[in-house]
PDB file of C-alpha atoms and ligand atoms in Angstrom:
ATOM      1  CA  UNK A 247     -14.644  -2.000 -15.797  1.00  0.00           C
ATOM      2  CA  UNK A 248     -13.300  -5.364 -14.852  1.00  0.00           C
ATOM      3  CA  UNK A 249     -12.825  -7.791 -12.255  1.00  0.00           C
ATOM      4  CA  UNK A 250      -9.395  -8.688 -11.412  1.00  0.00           C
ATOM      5  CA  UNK A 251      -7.738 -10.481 -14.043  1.00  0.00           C
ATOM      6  CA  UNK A 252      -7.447 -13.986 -12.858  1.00  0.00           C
ATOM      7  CA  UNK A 253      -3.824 -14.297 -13.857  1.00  0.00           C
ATOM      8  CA  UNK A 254      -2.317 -12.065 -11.738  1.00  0.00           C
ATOM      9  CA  UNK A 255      -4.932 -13.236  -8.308  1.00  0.00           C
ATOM     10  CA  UNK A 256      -2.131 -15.570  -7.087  1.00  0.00           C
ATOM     11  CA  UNK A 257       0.324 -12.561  -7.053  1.00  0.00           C
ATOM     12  CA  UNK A 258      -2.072 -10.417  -5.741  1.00  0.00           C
ATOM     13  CA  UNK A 259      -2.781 -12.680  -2.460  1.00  0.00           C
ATOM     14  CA  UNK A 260       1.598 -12.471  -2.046  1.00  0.00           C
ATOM     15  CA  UNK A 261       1.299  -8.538  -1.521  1.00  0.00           C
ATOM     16  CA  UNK A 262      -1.066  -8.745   1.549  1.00  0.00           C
ATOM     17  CA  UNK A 263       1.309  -9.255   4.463  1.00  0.00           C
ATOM     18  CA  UNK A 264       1.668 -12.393   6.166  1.00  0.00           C
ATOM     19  CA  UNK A 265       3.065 -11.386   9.619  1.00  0.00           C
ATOM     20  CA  UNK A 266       3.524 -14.829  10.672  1.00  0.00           C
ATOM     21  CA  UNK A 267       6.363 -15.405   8.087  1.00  0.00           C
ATOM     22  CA  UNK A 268       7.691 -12.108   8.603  1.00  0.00           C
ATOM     23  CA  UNK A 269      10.893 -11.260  10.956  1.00  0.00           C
ATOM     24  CA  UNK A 270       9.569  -8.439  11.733  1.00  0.00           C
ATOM     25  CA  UNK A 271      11.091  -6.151   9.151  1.00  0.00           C
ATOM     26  CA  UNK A 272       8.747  -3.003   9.062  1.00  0.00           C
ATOM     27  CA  UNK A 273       9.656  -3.040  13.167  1.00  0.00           C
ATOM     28  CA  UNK A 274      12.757  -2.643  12.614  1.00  0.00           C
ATOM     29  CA  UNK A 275      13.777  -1.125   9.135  1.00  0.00           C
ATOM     30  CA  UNK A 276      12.134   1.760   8.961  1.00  0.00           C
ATOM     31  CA  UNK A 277      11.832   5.252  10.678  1.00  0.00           C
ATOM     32  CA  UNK A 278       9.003   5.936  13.215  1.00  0.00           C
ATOM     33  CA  UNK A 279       7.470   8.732  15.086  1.00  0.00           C
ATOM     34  CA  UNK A 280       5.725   9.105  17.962  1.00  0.00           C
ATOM     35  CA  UNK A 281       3.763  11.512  16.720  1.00  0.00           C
ATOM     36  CA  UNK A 282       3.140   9.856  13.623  1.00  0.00           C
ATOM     37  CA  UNK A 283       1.445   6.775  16.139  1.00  0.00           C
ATOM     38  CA  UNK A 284       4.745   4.393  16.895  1.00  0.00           C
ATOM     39  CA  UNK A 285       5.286   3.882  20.490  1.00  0.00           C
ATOM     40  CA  UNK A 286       8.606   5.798  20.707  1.00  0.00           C
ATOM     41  CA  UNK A 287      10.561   7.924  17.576  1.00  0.00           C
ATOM     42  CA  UNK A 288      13.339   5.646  16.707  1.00  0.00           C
ATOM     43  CA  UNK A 289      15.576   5.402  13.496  1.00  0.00           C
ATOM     44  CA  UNK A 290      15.847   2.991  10.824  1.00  0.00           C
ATOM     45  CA  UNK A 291      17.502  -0.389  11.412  1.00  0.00           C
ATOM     46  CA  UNK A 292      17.062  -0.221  15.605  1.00  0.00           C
ATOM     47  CA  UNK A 293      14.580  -2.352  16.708  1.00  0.00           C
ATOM     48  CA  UNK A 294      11.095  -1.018  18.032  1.00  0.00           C
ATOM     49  CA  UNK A 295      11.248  -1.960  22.377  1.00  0.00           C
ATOM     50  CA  UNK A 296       8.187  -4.118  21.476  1.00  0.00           C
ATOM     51  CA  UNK A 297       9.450  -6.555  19.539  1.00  0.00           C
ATOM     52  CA  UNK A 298      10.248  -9.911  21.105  1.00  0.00           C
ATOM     53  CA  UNK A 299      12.872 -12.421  20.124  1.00  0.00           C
ATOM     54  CA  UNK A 300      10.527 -14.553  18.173  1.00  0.00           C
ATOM     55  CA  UNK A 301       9.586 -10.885  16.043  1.00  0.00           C
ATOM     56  CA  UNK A 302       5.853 -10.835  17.388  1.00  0.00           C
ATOM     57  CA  UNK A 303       5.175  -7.557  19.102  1.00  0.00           C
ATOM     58  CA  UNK A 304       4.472  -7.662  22.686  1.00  0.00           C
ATOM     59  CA  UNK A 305       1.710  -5.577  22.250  1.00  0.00           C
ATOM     60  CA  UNK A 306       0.027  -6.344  19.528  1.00  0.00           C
ATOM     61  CA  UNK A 307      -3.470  -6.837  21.391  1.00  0.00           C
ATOM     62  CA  UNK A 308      -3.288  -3.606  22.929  1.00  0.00           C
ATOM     63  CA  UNK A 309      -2.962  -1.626  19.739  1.00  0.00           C
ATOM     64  CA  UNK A 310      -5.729  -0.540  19.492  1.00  0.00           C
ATOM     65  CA  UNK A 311      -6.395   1.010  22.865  1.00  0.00           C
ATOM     66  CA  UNK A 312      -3.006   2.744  23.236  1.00  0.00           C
ATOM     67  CA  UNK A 313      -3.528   4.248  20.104  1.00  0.00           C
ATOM     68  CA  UNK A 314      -0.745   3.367  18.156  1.00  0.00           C
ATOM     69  CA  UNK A 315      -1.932   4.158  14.770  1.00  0.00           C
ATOM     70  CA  UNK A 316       1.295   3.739  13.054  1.00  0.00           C
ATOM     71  CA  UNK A 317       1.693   0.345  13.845  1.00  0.00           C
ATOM     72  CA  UNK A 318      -2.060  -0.705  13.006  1.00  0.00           C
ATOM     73  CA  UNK A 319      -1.721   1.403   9.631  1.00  0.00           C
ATOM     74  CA  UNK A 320       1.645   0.248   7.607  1.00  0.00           C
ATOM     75  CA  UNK A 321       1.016  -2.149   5.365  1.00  0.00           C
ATOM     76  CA  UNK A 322       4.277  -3.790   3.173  1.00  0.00           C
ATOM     77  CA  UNK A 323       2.105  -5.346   0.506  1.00  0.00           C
ATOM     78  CA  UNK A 324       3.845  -8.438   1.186  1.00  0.00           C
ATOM     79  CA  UNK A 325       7.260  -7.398   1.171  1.00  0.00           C
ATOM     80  CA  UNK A 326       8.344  -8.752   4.788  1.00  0.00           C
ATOM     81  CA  UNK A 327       7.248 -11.870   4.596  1.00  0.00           C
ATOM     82  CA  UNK A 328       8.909 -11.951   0.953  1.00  0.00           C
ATOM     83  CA  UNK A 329      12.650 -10.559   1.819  1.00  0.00           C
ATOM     84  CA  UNK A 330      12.443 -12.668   5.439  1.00  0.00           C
ATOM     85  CA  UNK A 331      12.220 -15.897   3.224  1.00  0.00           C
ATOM     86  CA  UNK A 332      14.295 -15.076   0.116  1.00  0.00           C
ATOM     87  CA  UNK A 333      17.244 -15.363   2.423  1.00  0.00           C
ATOM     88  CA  UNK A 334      15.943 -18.465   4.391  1.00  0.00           C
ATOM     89  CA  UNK A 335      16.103 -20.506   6.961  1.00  0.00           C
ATOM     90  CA  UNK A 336      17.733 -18.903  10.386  1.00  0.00           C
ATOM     91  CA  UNK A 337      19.186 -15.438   7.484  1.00  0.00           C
ATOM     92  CA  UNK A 338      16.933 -12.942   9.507  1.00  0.00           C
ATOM     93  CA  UNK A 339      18.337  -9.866  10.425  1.00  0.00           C
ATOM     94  CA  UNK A 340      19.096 -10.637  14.266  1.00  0.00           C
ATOM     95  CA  UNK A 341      20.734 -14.282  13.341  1.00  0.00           C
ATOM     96  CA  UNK A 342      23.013 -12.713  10.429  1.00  0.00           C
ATOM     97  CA  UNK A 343      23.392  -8.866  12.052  1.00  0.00           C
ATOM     98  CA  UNK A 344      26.263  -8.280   9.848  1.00  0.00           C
ATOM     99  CA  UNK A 345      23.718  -8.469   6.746  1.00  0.00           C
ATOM    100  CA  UNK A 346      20.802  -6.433   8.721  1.00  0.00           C
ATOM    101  CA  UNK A 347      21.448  -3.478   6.615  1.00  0.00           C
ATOM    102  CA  UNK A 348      21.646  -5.346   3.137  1.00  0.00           C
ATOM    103  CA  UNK A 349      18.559  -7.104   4.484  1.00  0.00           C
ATOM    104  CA  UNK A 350      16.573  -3.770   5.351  1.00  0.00           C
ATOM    105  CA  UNK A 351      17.525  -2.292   1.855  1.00  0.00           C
ATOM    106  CA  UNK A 352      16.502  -5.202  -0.081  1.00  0.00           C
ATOM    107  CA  UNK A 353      12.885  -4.703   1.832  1.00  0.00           C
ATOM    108  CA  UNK A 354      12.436  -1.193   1.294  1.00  0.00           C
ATOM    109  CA  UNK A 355      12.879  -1.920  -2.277  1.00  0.00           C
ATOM    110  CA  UNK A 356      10.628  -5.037  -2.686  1.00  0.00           C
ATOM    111  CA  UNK A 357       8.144  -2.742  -0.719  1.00  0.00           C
ATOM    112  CA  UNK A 358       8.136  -0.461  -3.411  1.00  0.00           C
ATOM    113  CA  UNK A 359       7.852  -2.862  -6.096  1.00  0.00           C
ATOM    114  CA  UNK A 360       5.309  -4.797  -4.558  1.00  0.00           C
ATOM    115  CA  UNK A 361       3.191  -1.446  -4.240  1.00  0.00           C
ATOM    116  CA  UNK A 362       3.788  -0.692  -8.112  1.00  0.00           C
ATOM    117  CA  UNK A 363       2.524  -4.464  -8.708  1.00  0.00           C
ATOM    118  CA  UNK A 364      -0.855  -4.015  -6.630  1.00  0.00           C
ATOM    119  CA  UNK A 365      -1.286  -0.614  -8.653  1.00  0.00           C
ATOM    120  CA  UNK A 366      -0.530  -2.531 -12.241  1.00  0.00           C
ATOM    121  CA  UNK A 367      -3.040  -5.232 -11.334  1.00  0.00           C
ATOM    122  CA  UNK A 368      -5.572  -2.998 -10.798  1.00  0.00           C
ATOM    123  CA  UNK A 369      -5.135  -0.825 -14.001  1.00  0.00           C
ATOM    124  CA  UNK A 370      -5.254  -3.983 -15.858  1.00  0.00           C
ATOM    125  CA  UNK A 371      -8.891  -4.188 -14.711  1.00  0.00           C
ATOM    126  CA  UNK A 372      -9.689  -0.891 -15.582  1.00  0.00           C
ATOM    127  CA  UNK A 373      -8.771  -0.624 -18.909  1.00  0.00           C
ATOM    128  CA  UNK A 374     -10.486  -1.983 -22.400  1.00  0.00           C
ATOM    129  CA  UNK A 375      -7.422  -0.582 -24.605  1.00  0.00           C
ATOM    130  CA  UNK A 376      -5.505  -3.518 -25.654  1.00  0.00           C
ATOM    131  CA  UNK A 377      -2.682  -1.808 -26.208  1.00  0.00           C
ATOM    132  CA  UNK A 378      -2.333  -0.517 -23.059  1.00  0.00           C
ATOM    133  CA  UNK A 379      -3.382  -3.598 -21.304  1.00  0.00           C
ATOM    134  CA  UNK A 380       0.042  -5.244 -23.071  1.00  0.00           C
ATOM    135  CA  UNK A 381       2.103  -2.493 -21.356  1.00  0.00           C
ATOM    136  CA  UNK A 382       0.504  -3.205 -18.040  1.00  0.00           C
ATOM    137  CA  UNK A 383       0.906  -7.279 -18.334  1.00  0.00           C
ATOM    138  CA  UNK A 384       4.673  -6.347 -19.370  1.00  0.00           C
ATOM    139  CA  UNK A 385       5.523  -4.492 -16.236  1.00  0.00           C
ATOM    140  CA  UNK A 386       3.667  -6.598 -14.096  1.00  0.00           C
ATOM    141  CA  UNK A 387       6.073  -9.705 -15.775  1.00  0.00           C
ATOM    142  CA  UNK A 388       9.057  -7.619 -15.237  1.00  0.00           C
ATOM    143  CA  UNK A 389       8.116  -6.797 -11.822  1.00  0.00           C
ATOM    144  CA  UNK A 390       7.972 -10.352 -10.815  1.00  0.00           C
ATOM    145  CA  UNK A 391      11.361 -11.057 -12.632  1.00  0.00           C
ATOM    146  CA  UNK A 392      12.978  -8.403 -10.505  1.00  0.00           C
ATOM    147  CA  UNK A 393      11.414  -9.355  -6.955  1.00  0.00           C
ATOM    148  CA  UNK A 394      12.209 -12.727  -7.995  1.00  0.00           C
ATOM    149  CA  UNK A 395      16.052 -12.171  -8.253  1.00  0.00           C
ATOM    150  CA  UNK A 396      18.386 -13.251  -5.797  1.00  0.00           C
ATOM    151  CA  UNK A 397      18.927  -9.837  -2.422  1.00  0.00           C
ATOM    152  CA  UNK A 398      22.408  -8.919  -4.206  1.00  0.00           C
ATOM    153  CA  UNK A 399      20.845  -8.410  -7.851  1.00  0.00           C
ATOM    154  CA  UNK A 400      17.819  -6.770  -6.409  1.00  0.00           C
ATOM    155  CA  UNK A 401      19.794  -4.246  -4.685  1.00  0.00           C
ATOM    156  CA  UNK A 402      21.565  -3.197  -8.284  1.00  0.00           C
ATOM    157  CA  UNK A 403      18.214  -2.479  -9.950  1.00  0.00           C
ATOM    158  CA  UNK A 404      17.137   0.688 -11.417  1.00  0.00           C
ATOM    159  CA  UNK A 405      13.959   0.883  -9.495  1.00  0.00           C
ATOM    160  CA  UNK A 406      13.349   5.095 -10.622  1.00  0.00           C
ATOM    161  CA  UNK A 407      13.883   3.855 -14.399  1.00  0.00           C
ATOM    162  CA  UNK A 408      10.535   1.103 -13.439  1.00  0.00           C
ATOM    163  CA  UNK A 409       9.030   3.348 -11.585  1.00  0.00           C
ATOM    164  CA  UNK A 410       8.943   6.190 -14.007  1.00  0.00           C
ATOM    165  CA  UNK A 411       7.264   2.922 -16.812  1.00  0.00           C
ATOM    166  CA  UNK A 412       4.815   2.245 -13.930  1.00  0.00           C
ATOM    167  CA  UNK A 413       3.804   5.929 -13.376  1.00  0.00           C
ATOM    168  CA  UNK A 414       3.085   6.683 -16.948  1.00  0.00           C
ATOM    169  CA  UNK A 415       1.344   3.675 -17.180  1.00  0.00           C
ATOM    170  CA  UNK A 416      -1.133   4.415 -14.283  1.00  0.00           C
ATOM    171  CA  UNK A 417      -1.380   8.149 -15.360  1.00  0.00           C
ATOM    172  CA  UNK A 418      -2.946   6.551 -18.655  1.00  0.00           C
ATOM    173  CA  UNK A 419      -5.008   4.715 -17.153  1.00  0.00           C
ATOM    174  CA  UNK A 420      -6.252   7.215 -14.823  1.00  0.00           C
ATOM    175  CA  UNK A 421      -7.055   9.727 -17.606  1.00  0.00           C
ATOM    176  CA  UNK A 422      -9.588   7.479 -18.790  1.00  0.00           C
ATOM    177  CA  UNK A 423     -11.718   6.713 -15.723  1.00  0.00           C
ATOM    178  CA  UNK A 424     -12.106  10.549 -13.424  1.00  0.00           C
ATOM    179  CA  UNK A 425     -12.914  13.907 -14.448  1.00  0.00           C
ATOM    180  CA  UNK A 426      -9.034  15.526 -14.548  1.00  0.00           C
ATOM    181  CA  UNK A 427      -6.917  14.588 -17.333  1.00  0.00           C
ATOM    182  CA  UNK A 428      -3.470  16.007 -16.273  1.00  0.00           C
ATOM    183  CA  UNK A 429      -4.678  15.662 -12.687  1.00  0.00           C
ATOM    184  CA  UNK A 430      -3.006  12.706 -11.264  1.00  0.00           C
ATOM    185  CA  UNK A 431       0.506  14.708 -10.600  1.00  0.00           C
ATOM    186  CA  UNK A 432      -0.931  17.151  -8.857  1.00  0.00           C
ATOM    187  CA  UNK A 433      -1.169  17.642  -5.100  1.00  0.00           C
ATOM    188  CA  UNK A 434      -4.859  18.679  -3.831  1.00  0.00           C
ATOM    189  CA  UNK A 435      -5.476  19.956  -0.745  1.00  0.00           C
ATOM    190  CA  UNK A 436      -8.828  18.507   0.867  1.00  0.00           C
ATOM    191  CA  UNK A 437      -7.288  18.758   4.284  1.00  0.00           C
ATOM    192  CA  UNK A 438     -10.372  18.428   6.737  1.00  0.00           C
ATOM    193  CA  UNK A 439     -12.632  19.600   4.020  1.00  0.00           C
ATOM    194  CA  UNK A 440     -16.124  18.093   4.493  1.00  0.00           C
ATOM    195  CA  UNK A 441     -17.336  17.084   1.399  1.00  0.00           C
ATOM    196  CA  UNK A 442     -21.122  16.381   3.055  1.00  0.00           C
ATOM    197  CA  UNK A 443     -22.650  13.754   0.582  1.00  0.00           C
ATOM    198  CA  UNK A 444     -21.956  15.055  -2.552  1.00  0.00           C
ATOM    199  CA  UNK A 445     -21.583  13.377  -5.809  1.00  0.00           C
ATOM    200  CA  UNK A 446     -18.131  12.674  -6.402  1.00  0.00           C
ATOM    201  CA  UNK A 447     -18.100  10.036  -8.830  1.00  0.00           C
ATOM    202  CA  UNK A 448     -15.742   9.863 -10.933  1.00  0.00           C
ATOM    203  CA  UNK A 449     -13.658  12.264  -9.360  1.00  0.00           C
ATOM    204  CA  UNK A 450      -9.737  12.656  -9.177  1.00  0.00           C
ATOM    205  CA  UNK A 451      -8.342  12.438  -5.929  1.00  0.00           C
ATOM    206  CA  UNK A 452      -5.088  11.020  -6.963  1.00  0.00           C
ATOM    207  CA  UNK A 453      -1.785  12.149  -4.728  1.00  0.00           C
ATOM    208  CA  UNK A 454      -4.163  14.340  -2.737  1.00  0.00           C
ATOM    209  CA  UNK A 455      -4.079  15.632   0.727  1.00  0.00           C
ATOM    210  CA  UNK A 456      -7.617  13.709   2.286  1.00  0.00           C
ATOM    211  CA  UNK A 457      -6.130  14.129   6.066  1.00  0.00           C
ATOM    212  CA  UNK A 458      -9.390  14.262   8.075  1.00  0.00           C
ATOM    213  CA  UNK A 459     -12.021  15.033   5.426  1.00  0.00           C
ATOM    214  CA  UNK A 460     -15.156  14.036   5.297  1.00  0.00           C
ATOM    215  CA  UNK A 461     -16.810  11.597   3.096  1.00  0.00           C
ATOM    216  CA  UNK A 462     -19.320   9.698   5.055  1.00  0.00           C
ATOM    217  CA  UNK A 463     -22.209   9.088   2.658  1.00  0.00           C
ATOM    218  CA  UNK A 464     -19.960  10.631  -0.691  1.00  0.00           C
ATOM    219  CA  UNK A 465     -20.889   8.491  -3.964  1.00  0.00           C
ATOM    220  CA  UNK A 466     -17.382   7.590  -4.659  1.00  0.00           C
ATOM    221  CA  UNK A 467     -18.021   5.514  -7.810  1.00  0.00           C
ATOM    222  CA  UNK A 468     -14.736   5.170  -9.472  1.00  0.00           C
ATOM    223  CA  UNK A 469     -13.185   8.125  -7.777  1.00  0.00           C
ATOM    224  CA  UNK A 470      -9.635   7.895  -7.847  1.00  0.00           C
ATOM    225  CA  UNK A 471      -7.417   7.516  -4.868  1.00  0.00           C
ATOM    226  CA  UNK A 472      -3.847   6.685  -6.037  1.00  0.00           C
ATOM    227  CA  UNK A 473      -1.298   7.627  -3.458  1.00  0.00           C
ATOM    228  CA  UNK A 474      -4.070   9.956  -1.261  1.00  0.00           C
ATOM    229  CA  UNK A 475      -3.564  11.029   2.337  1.00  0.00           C
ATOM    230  CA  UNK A 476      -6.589   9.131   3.678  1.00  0.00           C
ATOM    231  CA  UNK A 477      -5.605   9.888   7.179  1.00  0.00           C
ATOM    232  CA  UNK A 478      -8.369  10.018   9.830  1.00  0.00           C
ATOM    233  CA  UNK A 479     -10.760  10.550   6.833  1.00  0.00           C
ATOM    234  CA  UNK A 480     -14.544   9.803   7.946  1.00  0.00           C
ATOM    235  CA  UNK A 481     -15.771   6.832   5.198  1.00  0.00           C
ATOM    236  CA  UNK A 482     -17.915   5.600   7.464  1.00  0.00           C
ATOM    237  CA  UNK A 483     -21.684   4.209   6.152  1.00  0.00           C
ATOM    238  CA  UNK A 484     -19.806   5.164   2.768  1.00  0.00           C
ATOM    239  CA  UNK A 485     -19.506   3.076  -0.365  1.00  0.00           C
ATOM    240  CA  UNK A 486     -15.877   3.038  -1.502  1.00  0.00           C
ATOM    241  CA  UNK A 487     -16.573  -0.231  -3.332  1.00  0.00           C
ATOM    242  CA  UNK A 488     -16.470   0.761  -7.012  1.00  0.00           C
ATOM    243  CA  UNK A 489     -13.265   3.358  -5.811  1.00  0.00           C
ATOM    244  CA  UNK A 490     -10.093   2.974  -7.585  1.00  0.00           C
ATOM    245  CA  UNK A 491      -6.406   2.647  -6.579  1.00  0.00           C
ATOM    246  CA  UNK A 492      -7.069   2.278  -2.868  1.00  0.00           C
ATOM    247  CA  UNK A 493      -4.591   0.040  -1.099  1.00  0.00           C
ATOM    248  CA  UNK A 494      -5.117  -1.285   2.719  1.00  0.00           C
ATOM    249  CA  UNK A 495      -2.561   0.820   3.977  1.00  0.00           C
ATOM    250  CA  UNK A 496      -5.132   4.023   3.072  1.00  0.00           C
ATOM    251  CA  UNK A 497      -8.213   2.287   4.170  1.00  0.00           C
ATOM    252  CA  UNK A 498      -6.212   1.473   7.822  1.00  0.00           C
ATOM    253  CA  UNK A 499      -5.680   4.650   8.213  1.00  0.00           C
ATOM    254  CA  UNK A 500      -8.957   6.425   7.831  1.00  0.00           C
ATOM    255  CA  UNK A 501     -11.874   6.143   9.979  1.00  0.00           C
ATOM    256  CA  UNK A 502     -14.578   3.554   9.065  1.00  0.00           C
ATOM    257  CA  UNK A 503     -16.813   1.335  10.489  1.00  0.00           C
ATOM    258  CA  UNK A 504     -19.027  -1.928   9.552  1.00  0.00           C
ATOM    259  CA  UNK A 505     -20.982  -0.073   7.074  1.00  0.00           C
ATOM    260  CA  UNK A 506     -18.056   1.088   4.931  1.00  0.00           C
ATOM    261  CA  UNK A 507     -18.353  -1.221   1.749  1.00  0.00           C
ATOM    262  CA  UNK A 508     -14.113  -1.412   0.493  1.00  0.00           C
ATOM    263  CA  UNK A 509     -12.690  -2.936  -3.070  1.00  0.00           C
ATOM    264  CA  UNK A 510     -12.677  -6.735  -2.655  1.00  0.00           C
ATOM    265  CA  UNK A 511      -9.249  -7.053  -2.291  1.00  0.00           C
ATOM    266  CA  UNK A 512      -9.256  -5.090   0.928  1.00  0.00           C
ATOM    267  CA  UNK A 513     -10.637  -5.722   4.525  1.00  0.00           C
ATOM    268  CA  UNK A 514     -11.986  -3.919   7.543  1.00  0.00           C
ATOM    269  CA  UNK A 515      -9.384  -3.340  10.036  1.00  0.00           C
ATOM    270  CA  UNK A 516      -9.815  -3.911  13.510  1.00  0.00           C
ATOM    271  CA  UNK A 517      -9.148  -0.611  14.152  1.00  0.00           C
ATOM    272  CA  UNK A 518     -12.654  -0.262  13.177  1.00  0.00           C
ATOM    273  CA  UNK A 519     -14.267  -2.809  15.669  1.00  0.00           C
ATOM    274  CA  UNK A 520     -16.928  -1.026  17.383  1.00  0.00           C
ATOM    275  CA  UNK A 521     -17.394   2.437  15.334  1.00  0.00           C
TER     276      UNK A 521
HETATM  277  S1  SF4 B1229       7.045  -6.126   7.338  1.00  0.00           S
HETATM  278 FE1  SF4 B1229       4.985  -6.665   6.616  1.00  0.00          FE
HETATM  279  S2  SF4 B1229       4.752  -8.866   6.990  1.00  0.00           S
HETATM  280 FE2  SF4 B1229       6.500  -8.106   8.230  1.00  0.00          FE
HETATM  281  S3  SF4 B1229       5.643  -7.633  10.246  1.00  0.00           S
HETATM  282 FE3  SF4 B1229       5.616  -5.733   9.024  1.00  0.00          FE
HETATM  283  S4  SF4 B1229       3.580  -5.673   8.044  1.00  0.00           S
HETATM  284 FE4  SF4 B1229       3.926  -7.779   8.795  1.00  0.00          FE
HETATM  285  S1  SF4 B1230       4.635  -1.559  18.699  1.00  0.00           S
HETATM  286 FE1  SF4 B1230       4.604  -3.602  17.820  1.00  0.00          FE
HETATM  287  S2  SF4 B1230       3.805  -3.332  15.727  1.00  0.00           S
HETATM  288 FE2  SF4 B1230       4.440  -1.307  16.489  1.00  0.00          FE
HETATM  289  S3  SF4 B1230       6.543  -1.067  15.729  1.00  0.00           S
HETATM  290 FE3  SF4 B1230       6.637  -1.916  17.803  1.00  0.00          FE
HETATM  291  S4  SF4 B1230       6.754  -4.144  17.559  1.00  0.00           S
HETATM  292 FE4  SF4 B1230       6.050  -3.258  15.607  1.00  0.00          FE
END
């Protein structure tokens, strides 16, 4: 396989979030539950009671030790600070309320097509087929053309119609690199299973249910984790280095600690400090 191509690094560093340019968005936009690790269940577009005027969360130190694993888990892939400065200086959802909504709808959508980029650039690194490769660097191009369009013309777009290019794409992709051709639609259920140190290279893991399994110690050598439930998985002292489709959102929400090795485009959490 390949490294990252080296035209697309510069849009790969603009889908890791970037808090300090953010408004805030995730704490207010979306949906949370308690249960699910927010501080309170709330709906989307009301504020979370942590968030302060200047969109830092009061808590954010204590995180960690009051458990809020929602919070220290979401990832946007960029799309907060993104939406908070295509509409600019002193447009954020509290100083223009009548646009909150518009605002929160253009960054669930950027979301989304910021997670379909971070998938593209990847495939493009694990495929030799040329042909394919084309059909990756073309949805990647009209990716950015769409994200880069002004919040009126990105709420218009036919993001199923993309998404439905992208998931093709990927399911190509995947075919060629794990063990289950016609695998990658369909859900797995490896709820709590422990998988104690086997081989798994190579395997599919795509869309599957990993909630609290075990793979401490697993070789995971291009096993494939597009859209898995890594919840409270154990990949700790495990090498997911050489894993596909992982994105930091996965990886902060299973259990690791300073021996996991993790794709170089994603980072320890510090979650982790101290396992
Ligand atoms: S939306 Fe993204 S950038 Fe903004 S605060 Fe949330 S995680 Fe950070
Ligand atoms: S607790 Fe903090 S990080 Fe979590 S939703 Fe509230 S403001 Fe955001």
């Amino acid at each position: 396989m390949n490294g990252i191509d080296g035209n697309y690094a510069e849009l790969q560093a603009k889908l890791k979030i970037d808090c300090e340019k953010c408004s805030g968005l995730c704490c207010v936009a979306l949906y949370c539950m308690k249960t699910d690790g927010f501080p309170a269940n709330k709906d989307a577009g009301i504020p979370c009671k942590h968030l302060e005027n200047d969109f830092r969360c009061d808590i954010h130190s204590k995180l960690v030790s009051k458990n809020m694993r929602g919070c220290l888990a979401y990832d946007c892939f960029g799309a907060g600070q993104k939406v908070t400065q295509q509409y600019g200086c002193g447009m954020d959802w509290k100083s223009a309320s009548n646009q909150a909504g518009e605002i929160f709808q253009v960054f669930l959508i950027v979301f989304q097509l910021h997670q379909m980029a971070w998938y593209l650039i990847e495939a493009l690194s694990l495929t030799f087929d040329e042909y394919l490769k084309s059909d990756i660097r073309e949805l990647i191009f009209q990716n950015e053309q769409m994200t880069a369009q002004r919040p009126q013309e990105i709420l218009c777009l036919d993001v199923e119609k993309y998404r439905q290019k992208v998931n093709q794409t990927l399911k190509e992709v995947s075919e060629n690199i794990t063990d289950s051709p016609s695998g990658y639609v369909k859900v797995k259920d490896f709820f709590g299973k422990d998988f104690k140190r086997a081989n798994l290279e190579g395997k599919d893991f795509s869309m599957s249910l990993m909630i609290a399994a075990n793979l401490e110690g697993c070789n995971l050598c291009h096993a494939n984790f597009l859209g898995a439930d890594m919840r409270d998985a154990n990949i700790k002292n495990t090498d997911l280095s050489q894993s596909v489709f992982l994105t930091q959102m996965q990886i902060n929400s299973a259990k690791g600690n300073i021996n996991t090795k993790l794709p170089k485009n994603l980072s320890h959490p510090i979650s982790w400090q101290g396992l």
